[in-house]
Short mmCIF file of C-alpha atoms and ligand atoms in Angstrom, two decimals:
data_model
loop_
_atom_site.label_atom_id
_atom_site.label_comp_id
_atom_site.label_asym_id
_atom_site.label_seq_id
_atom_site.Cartn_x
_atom_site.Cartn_y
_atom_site.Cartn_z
CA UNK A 7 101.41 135.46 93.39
CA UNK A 8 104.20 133.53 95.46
CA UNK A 9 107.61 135.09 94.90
CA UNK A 10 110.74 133.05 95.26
CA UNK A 11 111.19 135.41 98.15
CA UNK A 12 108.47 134.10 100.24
CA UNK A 13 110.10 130.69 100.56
CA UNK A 14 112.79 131.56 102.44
CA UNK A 15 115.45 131.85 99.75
CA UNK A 16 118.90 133.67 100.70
CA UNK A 17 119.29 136.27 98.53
CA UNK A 18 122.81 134.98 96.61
CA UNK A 19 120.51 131.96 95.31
CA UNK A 20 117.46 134.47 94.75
CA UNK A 21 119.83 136.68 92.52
CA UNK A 22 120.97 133.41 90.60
CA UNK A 23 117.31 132.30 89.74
CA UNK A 24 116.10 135.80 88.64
CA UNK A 25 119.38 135.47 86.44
CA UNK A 26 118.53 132.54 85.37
CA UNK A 27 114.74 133.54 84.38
CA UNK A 28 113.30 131.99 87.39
CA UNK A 29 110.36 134.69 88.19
CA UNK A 30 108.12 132.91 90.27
CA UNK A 31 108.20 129.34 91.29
CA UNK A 32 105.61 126.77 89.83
CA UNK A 33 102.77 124.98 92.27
CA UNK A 34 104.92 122.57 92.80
CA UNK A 35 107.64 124.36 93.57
CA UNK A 36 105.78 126.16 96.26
CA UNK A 37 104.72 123.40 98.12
CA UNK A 38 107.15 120.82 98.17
CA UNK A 39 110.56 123.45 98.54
CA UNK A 40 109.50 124.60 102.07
CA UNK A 41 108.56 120.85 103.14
CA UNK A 42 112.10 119.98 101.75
CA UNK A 43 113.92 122.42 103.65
CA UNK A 44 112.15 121.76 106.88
CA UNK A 45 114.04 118.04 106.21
CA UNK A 46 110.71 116.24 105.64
CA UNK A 47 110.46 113.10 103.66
CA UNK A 48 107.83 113.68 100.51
CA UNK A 49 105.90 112.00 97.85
CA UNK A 50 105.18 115.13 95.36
CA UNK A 51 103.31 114.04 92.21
CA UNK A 52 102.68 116.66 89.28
CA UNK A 53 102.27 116.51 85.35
CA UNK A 54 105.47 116.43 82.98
CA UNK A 55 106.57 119.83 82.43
CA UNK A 56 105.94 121.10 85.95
CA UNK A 57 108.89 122.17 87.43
CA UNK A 58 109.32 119.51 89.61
CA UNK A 59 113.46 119.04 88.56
CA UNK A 60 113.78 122.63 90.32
CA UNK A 61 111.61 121.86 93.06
CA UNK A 62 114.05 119.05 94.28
CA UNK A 63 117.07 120.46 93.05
CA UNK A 64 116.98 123.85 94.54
CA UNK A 65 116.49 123.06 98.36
CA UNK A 66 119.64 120.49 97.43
CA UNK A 67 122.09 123.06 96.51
CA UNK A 68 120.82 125.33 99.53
CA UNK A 69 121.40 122.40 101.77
CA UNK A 70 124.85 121.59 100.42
CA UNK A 71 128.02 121.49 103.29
CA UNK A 72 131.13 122.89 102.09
CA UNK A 73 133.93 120.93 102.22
CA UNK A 74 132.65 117.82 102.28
CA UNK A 75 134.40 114.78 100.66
CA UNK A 76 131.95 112.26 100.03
CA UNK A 77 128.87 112.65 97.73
CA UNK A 78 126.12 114.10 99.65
CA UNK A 79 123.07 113.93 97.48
CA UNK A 80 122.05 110.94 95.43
CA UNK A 81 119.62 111.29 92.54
CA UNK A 82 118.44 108.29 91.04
CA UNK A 83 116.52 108.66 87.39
CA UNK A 84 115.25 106.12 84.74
CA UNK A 85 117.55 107.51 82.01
CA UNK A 86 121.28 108.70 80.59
CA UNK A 87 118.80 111.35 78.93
CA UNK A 88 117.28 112.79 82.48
CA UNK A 89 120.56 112.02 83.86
CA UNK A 90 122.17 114.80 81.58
CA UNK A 91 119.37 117.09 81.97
CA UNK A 92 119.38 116.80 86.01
CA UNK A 93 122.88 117.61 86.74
CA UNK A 94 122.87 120.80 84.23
CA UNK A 95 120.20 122.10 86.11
CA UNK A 96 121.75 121.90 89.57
CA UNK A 97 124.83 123.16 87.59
CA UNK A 98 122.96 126.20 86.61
CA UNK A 99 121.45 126.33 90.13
CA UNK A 100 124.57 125.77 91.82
CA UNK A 101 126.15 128.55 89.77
CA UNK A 102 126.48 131.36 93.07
CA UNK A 103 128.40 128.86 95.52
CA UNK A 104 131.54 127.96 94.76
CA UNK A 105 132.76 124.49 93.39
CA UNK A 106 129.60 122.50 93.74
CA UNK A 107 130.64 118.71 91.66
CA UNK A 108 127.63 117.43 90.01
CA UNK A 109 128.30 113.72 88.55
CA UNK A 110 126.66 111.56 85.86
CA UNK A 111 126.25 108.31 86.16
CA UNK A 112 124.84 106.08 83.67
CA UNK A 113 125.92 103.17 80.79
CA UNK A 114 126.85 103.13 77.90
CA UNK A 115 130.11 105.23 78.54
CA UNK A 116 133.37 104.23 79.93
CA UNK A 117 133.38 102.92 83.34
CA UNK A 118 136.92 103.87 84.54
CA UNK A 119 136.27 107.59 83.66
CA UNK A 120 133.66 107.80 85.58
CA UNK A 121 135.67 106.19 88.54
CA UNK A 122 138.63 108.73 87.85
CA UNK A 123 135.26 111.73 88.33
CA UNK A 124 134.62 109.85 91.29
CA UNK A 125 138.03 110.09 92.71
CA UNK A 126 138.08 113.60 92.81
CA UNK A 127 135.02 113.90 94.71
CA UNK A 128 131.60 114.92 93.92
CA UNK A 129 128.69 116.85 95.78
CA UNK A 130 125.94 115.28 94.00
CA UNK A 131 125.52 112.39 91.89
CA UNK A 132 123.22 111.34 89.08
CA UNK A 133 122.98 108.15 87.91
CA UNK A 134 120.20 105.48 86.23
CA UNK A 135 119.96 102.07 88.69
CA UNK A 136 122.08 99.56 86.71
CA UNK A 137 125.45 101.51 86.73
CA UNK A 138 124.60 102.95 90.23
CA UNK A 139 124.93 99.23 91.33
CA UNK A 140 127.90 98.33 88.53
CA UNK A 141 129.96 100.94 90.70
CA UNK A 142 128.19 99.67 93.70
CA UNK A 143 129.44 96.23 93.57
CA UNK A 144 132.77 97.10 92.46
CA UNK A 145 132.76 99.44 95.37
CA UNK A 146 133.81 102.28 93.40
CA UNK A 147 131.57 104.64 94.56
CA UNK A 148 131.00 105.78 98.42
CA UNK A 149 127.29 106.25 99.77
CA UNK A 150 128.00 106.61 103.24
CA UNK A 151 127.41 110.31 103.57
CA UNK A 152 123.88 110.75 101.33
CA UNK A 153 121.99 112.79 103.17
CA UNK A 154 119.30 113.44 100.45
CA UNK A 155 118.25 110.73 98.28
CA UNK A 156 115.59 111.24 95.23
CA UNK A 157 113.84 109.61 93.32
CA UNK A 158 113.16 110.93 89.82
CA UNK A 159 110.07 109.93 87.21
CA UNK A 160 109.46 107.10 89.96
CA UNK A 161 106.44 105.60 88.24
CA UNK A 162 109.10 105.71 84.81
CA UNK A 163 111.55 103.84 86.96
CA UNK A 164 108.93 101.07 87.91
CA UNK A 165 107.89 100.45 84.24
CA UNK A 166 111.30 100.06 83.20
CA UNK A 167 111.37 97.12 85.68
CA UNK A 168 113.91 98.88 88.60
CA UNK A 169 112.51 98.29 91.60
CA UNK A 170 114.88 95.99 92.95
CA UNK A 171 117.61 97.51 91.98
CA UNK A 172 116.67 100.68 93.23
CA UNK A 173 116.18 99.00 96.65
CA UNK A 174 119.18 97.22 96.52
CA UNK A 175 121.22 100.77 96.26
CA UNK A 176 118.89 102.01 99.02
CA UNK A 177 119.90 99.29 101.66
CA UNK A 178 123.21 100.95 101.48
CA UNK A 179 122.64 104.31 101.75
CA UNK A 180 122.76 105.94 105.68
CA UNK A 181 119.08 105.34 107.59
CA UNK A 182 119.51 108.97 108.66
CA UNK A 183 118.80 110.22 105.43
CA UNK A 184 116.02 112.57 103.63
CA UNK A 185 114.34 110.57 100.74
CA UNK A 186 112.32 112.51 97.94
CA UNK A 187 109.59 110.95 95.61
CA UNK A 188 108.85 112.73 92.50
CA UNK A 189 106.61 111.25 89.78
CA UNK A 190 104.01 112.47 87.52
CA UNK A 191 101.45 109.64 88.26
CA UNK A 192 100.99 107.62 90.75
CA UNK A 193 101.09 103.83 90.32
CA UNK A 194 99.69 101.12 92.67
CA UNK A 195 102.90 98.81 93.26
CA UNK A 196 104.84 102.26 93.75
CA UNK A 197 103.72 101.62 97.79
CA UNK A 198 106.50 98.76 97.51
CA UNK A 199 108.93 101.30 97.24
CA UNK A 200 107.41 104.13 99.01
CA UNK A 201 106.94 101.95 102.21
CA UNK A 202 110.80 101.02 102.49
CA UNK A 203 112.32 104.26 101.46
CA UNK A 204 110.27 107.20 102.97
CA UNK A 205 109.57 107.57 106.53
CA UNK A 206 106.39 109.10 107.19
CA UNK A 207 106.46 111.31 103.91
CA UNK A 208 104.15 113.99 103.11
CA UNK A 209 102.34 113.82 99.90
CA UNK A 210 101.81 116.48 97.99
CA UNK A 211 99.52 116.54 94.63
CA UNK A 212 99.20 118.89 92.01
CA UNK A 213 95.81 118.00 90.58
CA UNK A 214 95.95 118.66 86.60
CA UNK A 215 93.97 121.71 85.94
CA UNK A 216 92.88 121.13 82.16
CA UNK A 217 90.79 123.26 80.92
CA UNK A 218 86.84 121.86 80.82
CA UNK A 219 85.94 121.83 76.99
CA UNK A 220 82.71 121.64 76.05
CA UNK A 221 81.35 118.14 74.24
CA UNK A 222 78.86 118.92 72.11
CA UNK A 223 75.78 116.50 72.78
CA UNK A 224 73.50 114.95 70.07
CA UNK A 225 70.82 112.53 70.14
CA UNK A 226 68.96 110.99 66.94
CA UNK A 227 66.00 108.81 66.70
CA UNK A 228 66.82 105.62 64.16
CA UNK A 229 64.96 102.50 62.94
CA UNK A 230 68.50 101.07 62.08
CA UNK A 231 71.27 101.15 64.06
CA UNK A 232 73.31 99.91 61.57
CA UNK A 233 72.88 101.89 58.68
CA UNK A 234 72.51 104.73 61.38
CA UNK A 235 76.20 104.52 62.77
CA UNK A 236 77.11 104.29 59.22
CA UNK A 237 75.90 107.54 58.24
CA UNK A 238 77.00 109.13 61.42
CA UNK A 239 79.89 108.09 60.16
CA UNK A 240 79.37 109.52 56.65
CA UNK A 241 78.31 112.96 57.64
CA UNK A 242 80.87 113.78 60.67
CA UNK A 243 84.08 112.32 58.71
CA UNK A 244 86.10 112.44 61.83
CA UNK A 245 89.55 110.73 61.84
CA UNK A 246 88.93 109.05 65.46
CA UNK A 247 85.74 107.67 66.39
CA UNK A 248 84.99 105.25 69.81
CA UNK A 249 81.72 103.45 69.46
CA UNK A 250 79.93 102.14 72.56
CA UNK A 251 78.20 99.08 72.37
CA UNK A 252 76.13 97.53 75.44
CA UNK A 253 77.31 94.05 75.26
CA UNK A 254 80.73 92.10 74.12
CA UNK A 255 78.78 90.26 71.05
CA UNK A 256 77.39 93.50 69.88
CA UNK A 257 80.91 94.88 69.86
CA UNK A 258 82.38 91.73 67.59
CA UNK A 259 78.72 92.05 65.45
CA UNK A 260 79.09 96.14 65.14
CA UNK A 261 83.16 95.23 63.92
CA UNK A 262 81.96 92.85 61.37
CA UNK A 263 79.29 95.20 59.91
CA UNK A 264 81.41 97.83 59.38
CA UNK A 265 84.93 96.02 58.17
CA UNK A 266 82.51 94.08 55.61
CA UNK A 267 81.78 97.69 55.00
CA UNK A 268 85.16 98.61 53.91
CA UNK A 269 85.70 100.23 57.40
CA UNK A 270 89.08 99.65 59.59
CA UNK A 271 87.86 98.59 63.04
CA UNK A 272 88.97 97.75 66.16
CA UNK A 273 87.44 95.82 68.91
CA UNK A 274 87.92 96.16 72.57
CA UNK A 275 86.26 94.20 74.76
CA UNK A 276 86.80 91.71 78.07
CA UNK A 277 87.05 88.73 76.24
CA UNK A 278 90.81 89.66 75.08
CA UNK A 279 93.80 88.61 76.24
CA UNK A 280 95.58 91.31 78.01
CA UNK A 281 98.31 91.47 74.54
CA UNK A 282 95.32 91.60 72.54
CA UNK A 283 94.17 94.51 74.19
CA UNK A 284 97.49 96.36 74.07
CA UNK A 285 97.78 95.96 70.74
CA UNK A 286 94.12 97.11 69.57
CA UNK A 287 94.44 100.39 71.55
CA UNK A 288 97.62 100.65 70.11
CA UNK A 289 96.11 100.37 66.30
CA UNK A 290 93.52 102.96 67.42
CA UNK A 291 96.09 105.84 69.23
CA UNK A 292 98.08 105.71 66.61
CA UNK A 293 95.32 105.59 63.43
CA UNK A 294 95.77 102.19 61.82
CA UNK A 295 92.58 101.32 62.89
CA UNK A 296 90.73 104.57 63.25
CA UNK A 297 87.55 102.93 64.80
CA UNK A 298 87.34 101.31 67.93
CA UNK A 299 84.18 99.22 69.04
CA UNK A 300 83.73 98.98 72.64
CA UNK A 301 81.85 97.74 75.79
CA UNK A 302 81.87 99.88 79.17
CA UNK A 303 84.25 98.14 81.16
CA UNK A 304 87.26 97.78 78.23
CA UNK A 305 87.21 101.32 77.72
CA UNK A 306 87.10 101.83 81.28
CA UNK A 307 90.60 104.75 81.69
CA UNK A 308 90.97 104.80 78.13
CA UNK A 309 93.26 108.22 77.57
CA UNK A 310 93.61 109.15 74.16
CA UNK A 311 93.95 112.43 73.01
CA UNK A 312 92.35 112.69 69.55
CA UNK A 313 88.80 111.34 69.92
CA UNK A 314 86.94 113.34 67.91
CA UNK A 315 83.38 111.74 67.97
CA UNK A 316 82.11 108.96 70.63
CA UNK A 317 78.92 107.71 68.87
CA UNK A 318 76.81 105.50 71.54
CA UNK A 319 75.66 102.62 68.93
CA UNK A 320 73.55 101.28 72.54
CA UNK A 321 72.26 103.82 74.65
CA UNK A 322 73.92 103.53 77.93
CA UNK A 323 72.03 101.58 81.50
CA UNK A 324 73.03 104.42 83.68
CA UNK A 325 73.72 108.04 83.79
CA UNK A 326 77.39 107.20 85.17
CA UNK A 327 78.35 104.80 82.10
CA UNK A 328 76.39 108.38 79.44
CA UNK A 329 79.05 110.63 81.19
CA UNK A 330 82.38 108.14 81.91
CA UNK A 331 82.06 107.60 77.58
CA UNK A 332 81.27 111.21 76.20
CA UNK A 333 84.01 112.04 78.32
CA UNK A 334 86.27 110.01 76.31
CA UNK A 335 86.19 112.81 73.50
CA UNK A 336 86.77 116.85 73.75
CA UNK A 337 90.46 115.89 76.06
CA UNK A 338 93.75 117.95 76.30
CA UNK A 339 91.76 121.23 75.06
CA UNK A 340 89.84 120.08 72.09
CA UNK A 341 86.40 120.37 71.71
CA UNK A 342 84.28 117.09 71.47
CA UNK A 343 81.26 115.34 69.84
CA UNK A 344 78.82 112.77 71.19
CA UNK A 345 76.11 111.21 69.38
CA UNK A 346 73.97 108.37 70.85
CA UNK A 347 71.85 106.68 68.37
CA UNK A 348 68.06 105.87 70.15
CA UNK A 349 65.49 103.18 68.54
CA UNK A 350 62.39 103.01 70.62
CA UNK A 351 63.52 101.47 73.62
CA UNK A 352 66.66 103.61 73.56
CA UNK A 353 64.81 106.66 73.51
CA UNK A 354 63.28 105.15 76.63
CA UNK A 355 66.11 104.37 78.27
CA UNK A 356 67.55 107.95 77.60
CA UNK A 357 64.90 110.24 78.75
CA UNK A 358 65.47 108.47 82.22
CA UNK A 359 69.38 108.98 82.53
CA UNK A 360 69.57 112.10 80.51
CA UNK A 361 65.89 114.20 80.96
CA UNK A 362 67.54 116.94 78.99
CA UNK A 363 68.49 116.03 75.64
CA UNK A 364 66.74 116.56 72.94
CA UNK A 365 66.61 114.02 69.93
CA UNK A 366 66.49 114.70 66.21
CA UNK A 367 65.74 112.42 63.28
CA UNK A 368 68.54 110.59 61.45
CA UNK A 369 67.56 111.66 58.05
CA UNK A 370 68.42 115.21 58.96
CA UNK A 371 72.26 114.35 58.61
CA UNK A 372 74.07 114.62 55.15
CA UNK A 373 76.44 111.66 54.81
CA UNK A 374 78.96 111.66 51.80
CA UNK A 375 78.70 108.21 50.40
CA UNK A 376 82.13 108.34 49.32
CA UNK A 377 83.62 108.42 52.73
CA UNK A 378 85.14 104.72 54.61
CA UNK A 379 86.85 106.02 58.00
CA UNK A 380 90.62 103.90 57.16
CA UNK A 381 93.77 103.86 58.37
CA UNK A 382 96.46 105.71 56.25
CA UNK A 383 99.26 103.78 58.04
CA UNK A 384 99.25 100.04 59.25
CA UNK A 385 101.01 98.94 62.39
CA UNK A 386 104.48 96.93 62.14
CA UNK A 387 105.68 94.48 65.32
CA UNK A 388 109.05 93.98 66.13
CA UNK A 389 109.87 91.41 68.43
CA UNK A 390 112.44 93.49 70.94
CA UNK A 391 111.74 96.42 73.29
CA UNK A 392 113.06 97.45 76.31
CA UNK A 393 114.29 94.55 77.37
CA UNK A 394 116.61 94.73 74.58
CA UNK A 395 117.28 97.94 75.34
CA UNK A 396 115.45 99.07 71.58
CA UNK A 397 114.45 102.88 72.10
CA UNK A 398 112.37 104.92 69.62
CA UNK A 399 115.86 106.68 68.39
CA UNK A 400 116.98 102.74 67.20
CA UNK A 401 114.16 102.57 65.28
CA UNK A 402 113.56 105.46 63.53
CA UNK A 403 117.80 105.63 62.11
CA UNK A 404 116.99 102.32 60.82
CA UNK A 405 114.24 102.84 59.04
CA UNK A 406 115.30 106.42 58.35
CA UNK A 407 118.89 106.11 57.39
CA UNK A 408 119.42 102.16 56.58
CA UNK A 409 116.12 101.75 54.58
CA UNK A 410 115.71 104.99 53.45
CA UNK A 411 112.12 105.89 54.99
CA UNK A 412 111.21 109.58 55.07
CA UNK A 413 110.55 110.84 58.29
CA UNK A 414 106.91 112.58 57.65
CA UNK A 415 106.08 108.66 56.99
CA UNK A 416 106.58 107.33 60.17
CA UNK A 417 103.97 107.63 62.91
CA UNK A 418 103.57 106.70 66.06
CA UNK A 419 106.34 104.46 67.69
CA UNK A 420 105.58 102.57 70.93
CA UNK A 421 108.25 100.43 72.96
CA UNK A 422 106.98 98.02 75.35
CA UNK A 423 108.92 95.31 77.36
CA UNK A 424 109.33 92.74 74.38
CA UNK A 425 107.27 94.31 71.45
CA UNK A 426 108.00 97.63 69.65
CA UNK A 427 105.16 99.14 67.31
CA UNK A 428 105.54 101.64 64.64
CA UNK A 429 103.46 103.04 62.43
CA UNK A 430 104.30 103.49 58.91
CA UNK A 431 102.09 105.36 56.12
CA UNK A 432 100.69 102.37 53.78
CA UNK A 433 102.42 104.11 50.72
CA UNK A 434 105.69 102.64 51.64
CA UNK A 435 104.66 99.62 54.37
CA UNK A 436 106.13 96.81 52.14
CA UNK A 437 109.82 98.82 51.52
CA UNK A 438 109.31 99.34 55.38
CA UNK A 439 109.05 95.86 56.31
CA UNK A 440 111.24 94.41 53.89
CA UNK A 441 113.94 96.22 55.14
CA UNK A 442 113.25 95.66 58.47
CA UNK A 443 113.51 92.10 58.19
CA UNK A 444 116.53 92.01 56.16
CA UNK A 445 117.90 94.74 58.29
CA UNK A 446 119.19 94.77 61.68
CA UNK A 447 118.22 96.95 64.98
CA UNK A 448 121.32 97.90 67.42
CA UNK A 449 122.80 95.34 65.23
CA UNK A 450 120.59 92.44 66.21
CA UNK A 451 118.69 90.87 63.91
CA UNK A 452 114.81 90.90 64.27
CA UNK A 453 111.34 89.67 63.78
CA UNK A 454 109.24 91.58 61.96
CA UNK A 455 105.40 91.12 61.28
CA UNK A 456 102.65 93.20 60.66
CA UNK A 457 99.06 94.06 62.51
CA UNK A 458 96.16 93.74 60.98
P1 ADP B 21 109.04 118.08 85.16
O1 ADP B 21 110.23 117.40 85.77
O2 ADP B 21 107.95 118.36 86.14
O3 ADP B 21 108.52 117.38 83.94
P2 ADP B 21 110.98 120.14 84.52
O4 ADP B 21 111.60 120.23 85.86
O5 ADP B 21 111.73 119.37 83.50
O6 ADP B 21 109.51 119.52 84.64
O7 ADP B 21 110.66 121.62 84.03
C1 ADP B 21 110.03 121.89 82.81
C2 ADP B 21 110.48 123.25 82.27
O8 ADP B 21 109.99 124.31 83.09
C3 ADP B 21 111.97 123.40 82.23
O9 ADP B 21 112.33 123.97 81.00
C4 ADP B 21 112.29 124.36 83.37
O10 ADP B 21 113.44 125.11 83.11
C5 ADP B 21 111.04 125.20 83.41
N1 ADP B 21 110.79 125.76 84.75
C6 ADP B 21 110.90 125.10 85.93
N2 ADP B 21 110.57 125.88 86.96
C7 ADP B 21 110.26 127.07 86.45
C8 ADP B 21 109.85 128.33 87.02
N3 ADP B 21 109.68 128.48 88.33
N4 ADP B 21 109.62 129.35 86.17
C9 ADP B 21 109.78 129.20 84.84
N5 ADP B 21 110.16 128.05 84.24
C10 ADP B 21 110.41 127.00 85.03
MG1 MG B 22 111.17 115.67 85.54
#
């Protein structure tokens, strides 16, 4: 195993990360710290929780002059949150040299404090893009000596809309400069950014070793497909099931059948508009609808964790499409079940993708009549997100400690650009929405409807 040692760490900073429970560095860590020090410019992608905060922040501090007066490293992040987080680790990391300033920079606090900080000079500063520029424009801050700039949770930073702004602070930093990329995907339009600020970067990947789980495969031969799914349904009782249909009018047909059923479905298909589409996967993730009904293409990078059954209603066209869905289920270290339901033809149509499976009759499952697959909590809209600057936090103290919803009732809550979703156990949905509506959010006022 790689040791700290073997990346060329002087032995004061060595000392300070074995105090500091550092034992060996992370895969990230060993391949993007020696690229850093050699002064090379890098994209370095890796999953949440990978180290990758040390990776940048370490080769900083070793890189820091003495004596300088002007800010020398500029980290820009997505939030006051990561902000805060940041600059205690290269606090802790700085710990062996003396009087390294780390500075904060983000809203929401007082402007003229953060000046005064300024004033007495700082080695590093963190900051989100909008006050970066505040202090920019009101030329309170000085860039001229960055010789590292970073990007932090880059693909974060484009959701939240910051491109431009991010350039903007870029066009004034020095051209001789070292510019780090650190995300933990990679987004297309991120080459808009990537193109301007890095000069002939190295990328460096840590591919996501999760562990391969195996997905229990089973076929059964049917006369109805209908009644079939239903007691597929019936005997496996899981709380998250994707069905597979062939074509977009079998996937409305399929919904029908089993919401007359007393089922809660959704659909998901390519005749939706792109909100439509949010918003089903949405009532899926987060188990207001615990169903979904889909074609090929609409669940096409479909990511949710909790899929406990895919149940091919059609039997797939091709041995690509068999794999792509079963692999839906039995993610993030949980074992999976797939069931494709075969008629005649189906049967067919199997034996030639998948010459391996073997097929059972229907009538050999047990389905409890008493069981309909339904949501225990419905989905609330509110018309603000993060535009308005509504986090999750804003919503749950309002409906926590204005309206008096306990905790253990609220589900999942999702914040998009102009829509926020929550999900709210049924038992108290009308006290939830009531109050909502009557209520106010980071003291504005609010619309308020529900999903169904
Ligand atoms: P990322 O930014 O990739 O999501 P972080 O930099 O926030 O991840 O690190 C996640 C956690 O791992 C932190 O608690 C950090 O202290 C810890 N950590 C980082 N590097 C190491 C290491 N080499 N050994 C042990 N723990 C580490
Ligand atoms: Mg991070």
């Amino acid at each position: 195993m790689t040791s700290f040692k073997d990346l060329s760490i002087p032995s004061d900073a060595l000392e300070n990360l074995t105090s500091l429970g550092y034992q060996h560095p992370t895969p990230i860590q060993e391949k993007a710290i020696p690229q850093i020090l050699e002064q090379k410019d890098l994209i370095a992608q890796a999953k949440t929780g990978s180290g990758k905060t040390l990776a940048f922040a370490l080769p900083l501090i070793l890189k820091l002059k003495d004596n300088e007066h002007f800010p020398q490293a500029l980290i820009i992040v997505p939030t006051r949150e990561l902000c805060e987080q940041i600059a205690g680790q290269c606090k802790e990391l700085a710990r062996y040299k003396p009087d390294v300033k780390v500075i904060t920079l983000y809203g929401g606090t007082s402007l003229t404090q953060q000046v005064t900080s300024l004033e007495k000079g700082a080695d590093i500063i963190v900051g989100t893009p909008g006050r970066l520029l505040d202090h920019f424009s009101r030329e309170t801050i000085h860039l001229g000596e960055i010789k590292t700039l970073i990007l932090d949770e880059a693909d974060r930073m484009l959701d939240m809309g910051f491109a431009d702004d991010i350039l903007k602070i870029v066009s004034n930093l020095p051209k001789q400069r070292q510019s780090l990329l650190f995300s933990a995907t990679y987004p297309e339009n991120i080459d808009k950014l990537t193109k301007i600020i890095l000069k002939n970067p190295i990328e460096i990947k840590i591919e996501n070793q999760e562990k391969k789980v195996a997905i229990e495969e089973q076929v059964y031969r049917v006369d109805n497909k209908d009644k079939a799914l239903i007691a597929t349904l019936q005997h496996y009782q899981p709380s998250l099931a994707l069905v597979f249909c062939n074509t977009k009018v079998k996937t409305t047909e399929v919904s029908e059948m089993l919401h007359e059923k007393g089922f809660d479905v959704a659909t998901l298909n390519g005749d939706l508009e792109q909100y439509e589409r949010q918003e089903m996967l949405l009532q899926f993730a987060n188990g207001s609808l615990p169903i979904l009904i889909a074609t090929d293409l609409a669940a096409r990078g479909l990511d949710i964790e909790a899929i406990d059954i895919v149940i091919n209603y059609d039997t797939p066209m091709k041995a690509e499409d068999y794999t792509h869905r079963i692999g839906r289920t039995g993610r993030a270290d949980k074992s999976g079940l797939a069931v494709t339901l075969c008629d005649e033809y189906g049967l067919k149509k199997l034996s030639e993708i998948k010459p391996n499976l073997q097929s059972k009759d229907i009538n050999t499952l047990t389905p409890n009549k008493n069981f309909y697959l339904q949501g225990s909590v419905a989905t609330l809209c509110i018309d603000g997100g993060k535009k308005k600057k509504i986090r999750a936090g804003d919503i749950l103290g309002t409906l926590c400690k204005d309206i008096g919803i306990d905790n253990k009732h609220i589900g999942k809550i999702n914040i998009f650009d102009k829509n926020s979703y929550v999900a709210i156990d049924k038992s108290v949905i009308k006290k939830a929405y009531n109050g909502l509506k009557s209520g106010k959010i980071k003291n504005k006022n609010v619309r308020i409807w529900w999903l169904d």
